[in-house]
CSV table of C-alpha atoms and ligand atoms in Angstrom, one decimal:
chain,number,residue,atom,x,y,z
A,1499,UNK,CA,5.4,1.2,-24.4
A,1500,UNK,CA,8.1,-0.6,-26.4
A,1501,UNK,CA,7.9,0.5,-30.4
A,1502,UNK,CA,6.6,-2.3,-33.2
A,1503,UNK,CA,10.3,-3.3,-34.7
A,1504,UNK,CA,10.2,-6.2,-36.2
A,1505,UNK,CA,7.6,-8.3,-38.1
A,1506,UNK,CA,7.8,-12.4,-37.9
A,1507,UNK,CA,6.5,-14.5,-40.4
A,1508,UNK,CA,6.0,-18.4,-40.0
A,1509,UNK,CA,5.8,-19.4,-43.7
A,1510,UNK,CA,3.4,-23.1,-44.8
A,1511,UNK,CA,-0.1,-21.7,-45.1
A,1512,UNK,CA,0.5,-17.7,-43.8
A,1513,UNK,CA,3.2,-16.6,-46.5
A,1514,UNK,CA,1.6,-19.1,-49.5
A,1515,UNK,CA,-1.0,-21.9,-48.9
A,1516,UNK,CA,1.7,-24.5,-49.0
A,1517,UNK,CA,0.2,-27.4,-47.5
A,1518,UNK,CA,-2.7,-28.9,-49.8
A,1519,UNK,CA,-1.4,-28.5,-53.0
A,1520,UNK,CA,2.4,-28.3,-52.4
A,1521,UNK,CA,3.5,-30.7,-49.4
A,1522,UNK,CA,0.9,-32.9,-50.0
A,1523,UNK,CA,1.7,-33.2,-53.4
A,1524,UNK,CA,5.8,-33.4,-52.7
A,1525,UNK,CA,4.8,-36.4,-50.1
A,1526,UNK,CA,2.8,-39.0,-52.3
A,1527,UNK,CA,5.8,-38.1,-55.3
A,1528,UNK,CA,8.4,-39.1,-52.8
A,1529,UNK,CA,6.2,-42.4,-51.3
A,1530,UNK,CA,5.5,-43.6,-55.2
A,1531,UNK,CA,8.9,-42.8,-56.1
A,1532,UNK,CA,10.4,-45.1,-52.8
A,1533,UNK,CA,7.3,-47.6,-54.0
A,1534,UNK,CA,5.0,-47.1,-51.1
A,1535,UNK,CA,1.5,-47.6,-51.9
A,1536,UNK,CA,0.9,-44.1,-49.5
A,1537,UNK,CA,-1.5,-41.6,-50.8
A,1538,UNK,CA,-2.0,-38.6,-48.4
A,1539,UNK,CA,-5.6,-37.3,-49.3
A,1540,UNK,CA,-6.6,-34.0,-48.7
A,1541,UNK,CA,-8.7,-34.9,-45.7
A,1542,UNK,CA,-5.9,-37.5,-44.3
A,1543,UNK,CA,-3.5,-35.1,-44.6
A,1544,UNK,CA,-5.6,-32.2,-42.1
A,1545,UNK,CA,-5.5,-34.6,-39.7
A,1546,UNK,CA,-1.4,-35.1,-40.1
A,1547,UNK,CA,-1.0,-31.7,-40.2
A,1548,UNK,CA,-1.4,-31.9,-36.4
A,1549,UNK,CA,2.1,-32.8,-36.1
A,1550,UNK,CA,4.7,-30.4,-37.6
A,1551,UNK,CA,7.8,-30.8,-39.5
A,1552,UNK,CA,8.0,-33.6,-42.4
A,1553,UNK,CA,10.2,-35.8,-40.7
A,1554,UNK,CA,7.8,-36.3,-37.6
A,1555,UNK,CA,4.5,-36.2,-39.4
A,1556,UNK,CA,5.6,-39.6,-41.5
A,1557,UNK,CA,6.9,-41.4,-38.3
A,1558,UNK,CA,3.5,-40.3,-36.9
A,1559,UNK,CA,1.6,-41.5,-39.7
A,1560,UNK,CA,3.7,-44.7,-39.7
A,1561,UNK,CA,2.5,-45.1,-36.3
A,1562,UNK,CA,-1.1,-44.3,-36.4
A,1563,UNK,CA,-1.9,-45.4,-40.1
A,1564,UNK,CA,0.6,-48.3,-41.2
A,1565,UNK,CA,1.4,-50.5,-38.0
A,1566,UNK,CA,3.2,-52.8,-37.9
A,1567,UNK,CA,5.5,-51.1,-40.8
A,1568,UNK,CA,8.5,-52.9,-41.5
A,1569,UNK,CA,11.4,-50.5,-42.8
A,1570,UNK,CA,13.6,-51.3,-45.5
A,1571,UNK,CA,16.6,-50.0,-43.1
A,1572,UNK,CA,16.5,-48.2,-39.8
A,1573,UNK,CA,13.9,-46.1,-39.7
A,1574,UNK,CA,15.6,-42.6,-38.8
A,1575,UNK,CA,17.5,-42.5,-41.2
A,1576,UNK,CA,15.0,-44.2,-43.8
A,1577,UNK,CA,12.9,-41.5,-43.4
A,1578,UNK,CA,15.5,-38.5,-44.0
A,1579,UNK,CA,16.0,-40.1,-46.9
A,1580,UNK,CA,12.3,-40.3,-47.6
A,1581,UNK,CA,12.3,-37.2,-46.2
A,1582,UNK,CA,14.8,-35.7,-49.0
A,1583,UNK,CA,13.0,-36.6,-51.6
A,1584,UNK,CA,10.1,-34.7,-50.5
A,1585,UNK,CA,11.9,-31.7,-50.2
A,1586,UNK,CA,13.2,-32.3,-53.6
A,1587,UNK,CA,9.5,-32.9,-55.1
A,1588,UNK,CA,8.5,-29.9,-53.3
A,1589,UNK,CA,11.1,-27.5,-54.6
A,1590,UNK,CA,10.1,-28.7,-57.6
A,1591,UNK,CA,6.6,-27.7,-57.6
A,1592,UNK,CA,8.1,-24.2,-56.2
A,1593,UNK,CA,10.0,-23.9,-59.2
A,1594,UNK,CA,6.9,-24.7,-61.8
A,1595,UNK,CA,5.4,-21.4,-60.1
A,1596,UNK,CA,2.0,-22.9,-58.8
A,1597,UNK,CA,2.1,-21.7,-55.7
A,1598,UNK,CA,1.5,-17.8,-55.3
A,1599,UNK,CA,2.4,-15.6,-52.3
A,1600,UNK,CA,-1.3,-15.6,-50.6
A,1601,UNK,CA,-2.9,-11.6,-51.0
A,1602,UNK,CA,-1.5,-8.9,-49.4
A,1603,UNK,CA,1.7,-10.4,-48.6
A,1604,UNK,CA,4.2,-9.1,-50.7
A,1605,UNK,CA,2.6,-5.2,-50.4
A,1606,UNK,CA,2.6,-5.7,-46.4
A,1607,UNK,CA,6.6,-6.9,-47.0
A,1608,UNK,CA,6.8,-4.5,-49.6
A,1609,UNK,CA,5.4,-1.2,-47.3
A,1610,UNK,CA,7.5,-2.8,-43.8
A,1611,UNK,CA,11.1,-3.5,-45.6
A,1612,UNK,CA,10.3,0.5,-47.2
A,1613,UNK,CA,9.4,2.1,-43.6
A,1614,UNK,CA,12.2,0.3,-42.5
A,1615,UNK,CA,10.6,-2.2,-40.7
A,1616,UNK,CA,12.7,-5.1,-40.1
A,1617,UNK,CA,11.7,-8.5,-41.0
A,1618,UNK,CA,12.0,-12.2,-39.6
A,1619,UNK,CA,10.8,-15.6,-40.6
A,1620,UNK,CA,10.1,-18.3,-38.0
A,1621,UNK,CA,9.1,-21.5,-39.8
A,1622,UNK,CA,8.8,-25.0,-39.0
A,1623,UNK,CA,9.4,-26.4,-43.1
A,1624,UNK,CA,13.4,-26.9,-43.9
A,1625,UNK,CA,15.5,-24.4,-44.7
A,1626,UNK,CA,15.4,-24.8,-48.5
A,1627,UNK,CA,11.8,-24.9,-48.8
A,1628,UNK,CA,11.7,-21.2,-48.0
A,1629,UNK,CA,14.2,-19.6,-49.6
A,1630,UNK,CA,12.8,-21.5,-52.9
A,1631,UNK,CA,9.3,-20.1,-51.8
A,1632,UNK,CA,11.0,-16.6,-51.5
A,1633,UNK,CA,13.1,-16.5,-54.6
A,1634,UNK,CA,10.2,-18.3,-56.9
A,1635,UNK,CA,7.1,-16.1,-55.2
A,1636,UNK,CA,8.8,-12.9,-53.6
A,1637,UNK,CA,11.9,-12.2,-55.8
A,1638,UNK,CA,14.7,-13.0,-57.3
A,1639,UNK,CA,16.7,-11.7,-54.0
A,1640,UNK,CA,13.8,-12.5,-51.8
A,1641,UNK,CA,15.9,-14.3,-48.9
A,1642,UNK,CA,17.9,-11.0,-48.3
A,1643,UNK,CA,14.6,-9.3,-47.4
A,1644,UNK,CA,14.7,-11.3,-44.5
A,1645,UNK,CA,17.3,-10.6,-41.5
A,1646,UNK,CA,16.7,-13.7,-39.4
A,1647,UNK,CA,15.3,-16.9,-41.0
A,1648,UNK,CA,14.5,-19.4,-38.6
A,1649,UNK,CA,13.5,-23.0,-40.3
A,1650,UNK,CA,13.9,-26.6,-39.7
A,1651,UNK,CA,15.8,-28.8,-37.4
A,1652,UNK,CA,17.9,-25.3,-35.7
A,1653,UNK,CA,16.1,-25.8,-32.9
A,1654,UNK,CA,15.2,-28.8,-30.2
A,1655,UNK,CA,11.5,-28.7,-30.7
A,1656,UNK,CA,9.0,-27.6,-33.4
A,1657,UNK,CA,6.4,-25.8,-32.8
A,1658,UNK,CA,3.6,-26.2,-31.0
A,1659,UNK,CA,6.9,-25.5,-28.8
A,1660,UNK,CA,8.3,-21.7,-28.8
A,1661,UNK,CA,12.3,-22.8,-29.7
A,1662,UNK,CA,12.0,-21.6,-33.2
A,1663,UNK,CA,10.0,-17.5,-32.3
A,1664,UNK,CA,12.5,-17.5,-29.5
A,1665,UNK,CA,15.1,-18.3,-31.7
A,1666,UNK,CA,14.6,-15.7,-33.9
A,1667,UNK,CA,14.2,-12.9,-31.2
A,1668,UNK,CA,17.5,-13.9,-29.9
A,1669,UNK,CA,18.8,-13.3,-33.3
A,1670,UNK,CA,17.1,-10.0,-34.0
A,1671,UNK,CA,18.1,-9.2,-30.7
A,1672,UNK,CA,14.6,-7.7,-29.8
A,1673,UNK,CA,12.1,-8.5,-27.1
A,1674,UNK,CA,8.4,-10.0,-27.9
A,1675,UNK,CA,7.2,-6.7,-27.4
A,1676,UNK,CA,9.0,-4.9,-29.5
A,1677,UNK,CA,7.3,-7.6,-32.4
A,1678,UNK,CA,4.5,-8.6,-34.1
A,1679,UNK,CA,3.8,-12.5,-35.5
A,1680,UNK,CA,1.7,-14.1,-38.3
A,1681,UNK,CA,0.4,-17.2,-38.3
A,1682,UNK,CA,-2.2,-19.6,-40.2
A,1683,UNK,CA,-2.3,-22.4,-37.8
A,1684,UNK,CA,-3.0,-23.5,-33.9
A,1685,UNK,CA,0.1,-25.3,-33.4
A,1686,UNK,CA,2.0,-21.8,-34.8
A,1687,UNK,CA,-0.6,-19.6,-32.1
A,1688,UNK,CA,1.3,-21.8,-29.0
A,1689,UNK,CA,4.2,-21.2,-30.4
A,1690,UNK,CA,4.7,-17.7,-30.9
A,1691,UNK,CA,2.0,-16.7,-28.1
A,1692,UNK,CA,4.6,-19.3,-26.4
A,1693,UNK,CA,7.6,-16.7,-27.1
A,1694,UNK,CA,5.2,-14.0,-25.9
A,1695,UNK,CA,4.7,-12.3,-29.2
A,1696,UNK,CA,1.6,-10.6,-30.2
A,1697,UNK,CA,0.0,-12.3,-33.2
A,1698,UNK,CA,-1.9,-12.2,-36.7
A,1699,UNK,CA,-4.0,-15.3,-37.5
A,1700,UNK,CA,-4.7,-15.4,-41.3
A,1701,UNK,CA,-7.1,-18.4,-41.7
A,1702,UNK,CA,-6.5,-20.9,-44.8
A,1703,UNK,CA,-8.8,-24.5,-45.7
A,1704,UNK,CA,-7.0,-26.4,-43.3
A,1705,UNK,CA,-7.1,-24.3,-39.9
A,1706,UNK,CA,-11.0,-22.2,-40.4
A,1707,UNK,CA,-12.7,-24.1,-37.6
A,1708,UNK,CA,-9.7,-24.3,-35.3
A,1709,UNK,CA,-10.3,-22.3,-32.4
A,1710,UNK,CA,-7.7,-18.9,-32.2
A,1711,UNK,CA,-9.4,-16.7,-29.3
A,1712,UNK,CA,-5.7,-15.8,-27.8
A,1713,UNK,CA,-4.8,-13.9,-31.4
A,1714,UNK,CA,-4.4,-10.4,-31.4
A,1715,UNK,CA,-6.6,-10.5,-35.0
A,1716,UNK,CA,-7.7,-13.2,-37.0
A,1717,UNK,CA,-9.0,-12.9,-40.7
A,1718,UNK,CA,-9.1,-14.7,-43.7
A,1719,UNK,CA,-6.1,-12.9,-45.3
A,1720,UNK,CA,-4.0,-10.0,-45.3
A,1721,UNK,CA,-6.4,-8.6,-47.9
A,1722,UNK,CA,-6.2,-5.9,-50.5
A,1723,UNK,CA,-7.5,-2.3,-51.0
A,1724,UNK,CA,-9.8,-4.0,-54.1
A,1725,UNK,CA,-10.2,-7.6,-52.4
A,1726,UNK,CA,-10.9,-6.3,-48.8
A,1727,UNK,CA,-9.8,-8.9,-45.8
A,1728,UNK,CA,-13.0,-10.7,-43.5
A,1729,UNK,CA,-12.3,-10.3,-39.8
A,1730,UNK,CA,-13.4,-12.9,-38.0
A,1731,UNK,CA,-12.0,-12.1,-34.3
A,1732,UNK,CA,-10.6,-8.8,-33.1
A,1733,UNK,CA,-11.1,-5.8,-34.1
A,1734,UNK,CA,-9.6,-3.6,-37.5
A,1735,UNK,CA,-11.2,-0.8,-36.9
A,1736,UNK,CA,-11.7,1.0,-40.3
A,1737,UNK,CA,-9.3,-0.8,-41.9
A,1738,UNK,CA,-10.2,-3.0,-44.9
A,1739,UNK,CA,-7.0,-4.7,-45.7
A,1740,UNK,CA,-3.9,-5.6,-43.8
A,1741,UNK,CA,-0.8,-2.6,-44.0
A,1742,UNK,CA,1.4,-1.6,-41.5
A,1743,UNK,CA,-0.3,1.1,-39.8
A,1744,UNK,CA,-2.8,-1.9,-38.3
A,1745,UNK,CA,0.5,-3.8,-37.1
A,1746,UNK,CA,1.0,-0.7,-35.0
A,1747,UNK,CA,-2.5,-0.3,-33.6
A,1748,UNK,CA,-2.7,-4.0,-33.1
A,1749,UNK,CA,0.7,-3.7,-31.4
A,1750,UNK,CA,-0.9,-0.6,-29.1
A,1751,UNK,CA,-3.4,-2.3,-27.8
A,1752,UNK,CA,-3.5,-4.8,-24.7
B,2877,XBP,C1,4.4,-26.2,-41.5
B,2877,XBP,C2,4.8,-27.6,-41.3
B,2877,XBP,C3,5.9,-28.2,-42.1
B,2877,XBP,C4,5.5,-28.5,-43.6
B,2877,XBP,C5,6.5,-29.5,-44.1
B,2877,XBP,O1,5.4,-25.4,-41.0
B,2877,XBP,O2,4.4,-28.2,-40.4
B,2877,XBP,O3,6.2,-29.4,-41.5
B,2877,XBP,O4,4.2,-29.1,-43.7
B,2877,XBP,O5,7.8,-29.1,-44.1
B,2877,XBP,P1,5.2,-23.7,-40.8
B,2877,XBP,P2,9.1,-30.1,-44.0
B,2877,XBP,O6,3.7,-23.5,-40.8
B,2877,XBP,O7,5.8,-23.5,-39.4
B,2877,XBP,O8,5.9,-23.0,-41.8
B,2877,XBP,O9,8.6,-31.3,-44.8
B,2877,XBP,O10,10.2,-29.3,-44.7
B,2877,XBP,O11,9.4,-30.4,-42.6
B,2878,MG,MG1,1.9,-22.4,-40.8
């Protein structure tokens, strides 16, 4: 049986609920700002949140919501651009410290980087976005808690694909087995059950009713010894809160 080595975070809605209040948010500042009448609502944007990465979810919504949309320019490049802004709204709201690490995250990182667990991030959000997240939420020297962080456009596909898990177990240089994976979302579950890695579903407001039957555990959040964690699939035994010593009974067990 191949030891637990190596735990891999995706980031948007596992590490910090991201989505509603952050992306959202960054989106409709960088469509008023281009002077696009666009307003992402909360319920809209579930629905977009179908397809991952920025970049492909406003084509997508282009395609579905706004046809026939006329670009001001060619429309790849339009939308980078579009695109940059976002990121730039987004790193802003980062920076204004609304967004908090969601509970039990930073003890579970805390307790792993001190056993000496090693750490990984596999997310489908650009590069930036998480190292602002990490700094702003985690600490000042966050990113260096991390040995591989996987983001972005580094690989050919995003998730619901595997490119990005396998990425970073090429870079960690470890097998699926030898890891364990936390995600929020179903598109994250394919992926990283995709790269045959054992994984931790932590539900948020966007992804409670989707169906997670292949995850190893799912409950509403890591959890902590006074705000004990809700399993909802799985078992945690005696456990009342997400540490380390789960990760390795979850990783045990078949
Ligand atoms: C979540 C996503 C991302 C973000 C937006 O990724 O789908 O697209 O919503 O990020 P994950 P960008 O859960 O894998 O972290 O706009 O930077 O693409
Ligand atoms: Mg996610």
């Amino acid at each position: 049986m191949a030891q637990l080595r190596a735990l891999i975070f995706d980031v948007d809605g596992t590490l910090a609920d991201t989505e509603r209040d952050g992306h959202r948010v960054a989106f409709n500042r960088a469509f008023a700002e281009a002077g696009l009448d666009w307003e992402w609502s909360i319920d809209l944007y579930g629905k977009l949140l179908e397809v991952t990465g920025g970049k492909e979810r406003i084509l997508f919504y282009i395609d579905t919501y706004q046809p026939p949309f006329d670009p001001p320019a060619d429309l790849k490049p339009w939308i980078a651009s579009l695109h940059a802004a976002k990121t730039r709204h987004y790193k802003q709201l980062l920076n204004e410290g609304i967004i908090p690490l969601r509970p039990g995250v930073k003890r579970l990182i805390e307790e792993a980087r001190s056993a000496g667990m090693r750490l990984a991030i596999a997310t489908t959000t650009t590069p930036e976005n998480v190292s602002t997240l990490l700094e702003t939420a985690l600490a000042p020297d966050g990113c260096d808690w991390f040995e591989v962080i996987a983001a972005g456009d580094i690989v050919p596909q995003k998730k619901p694909a595997p490119d990005i898990y396998l990425y970073a177990l090429e870079k960690l240089n470890l097998k699926p087995e030898e890891c364990l994976a936390f995600e929020d979302s179903p598109q994250g579950l394919k992926s990283s059950l995709g790269a045959g890695l054992k994984t931790v579903i932590t539900l948020n407001g966007y992804t409670r009713d989707h169906d997670f039957s292949n995850a190893s555990l799912v409950v509403d959040q890591l959890g902590e010894a006074d705000a004990p964690f809700q399993v909802l699939s799985g078992s945690a035994g005696e456990a009342h809160y997400f540490d380390l010593a789960l990760a390795q009974t979850l990783h045990r067990s078949s």
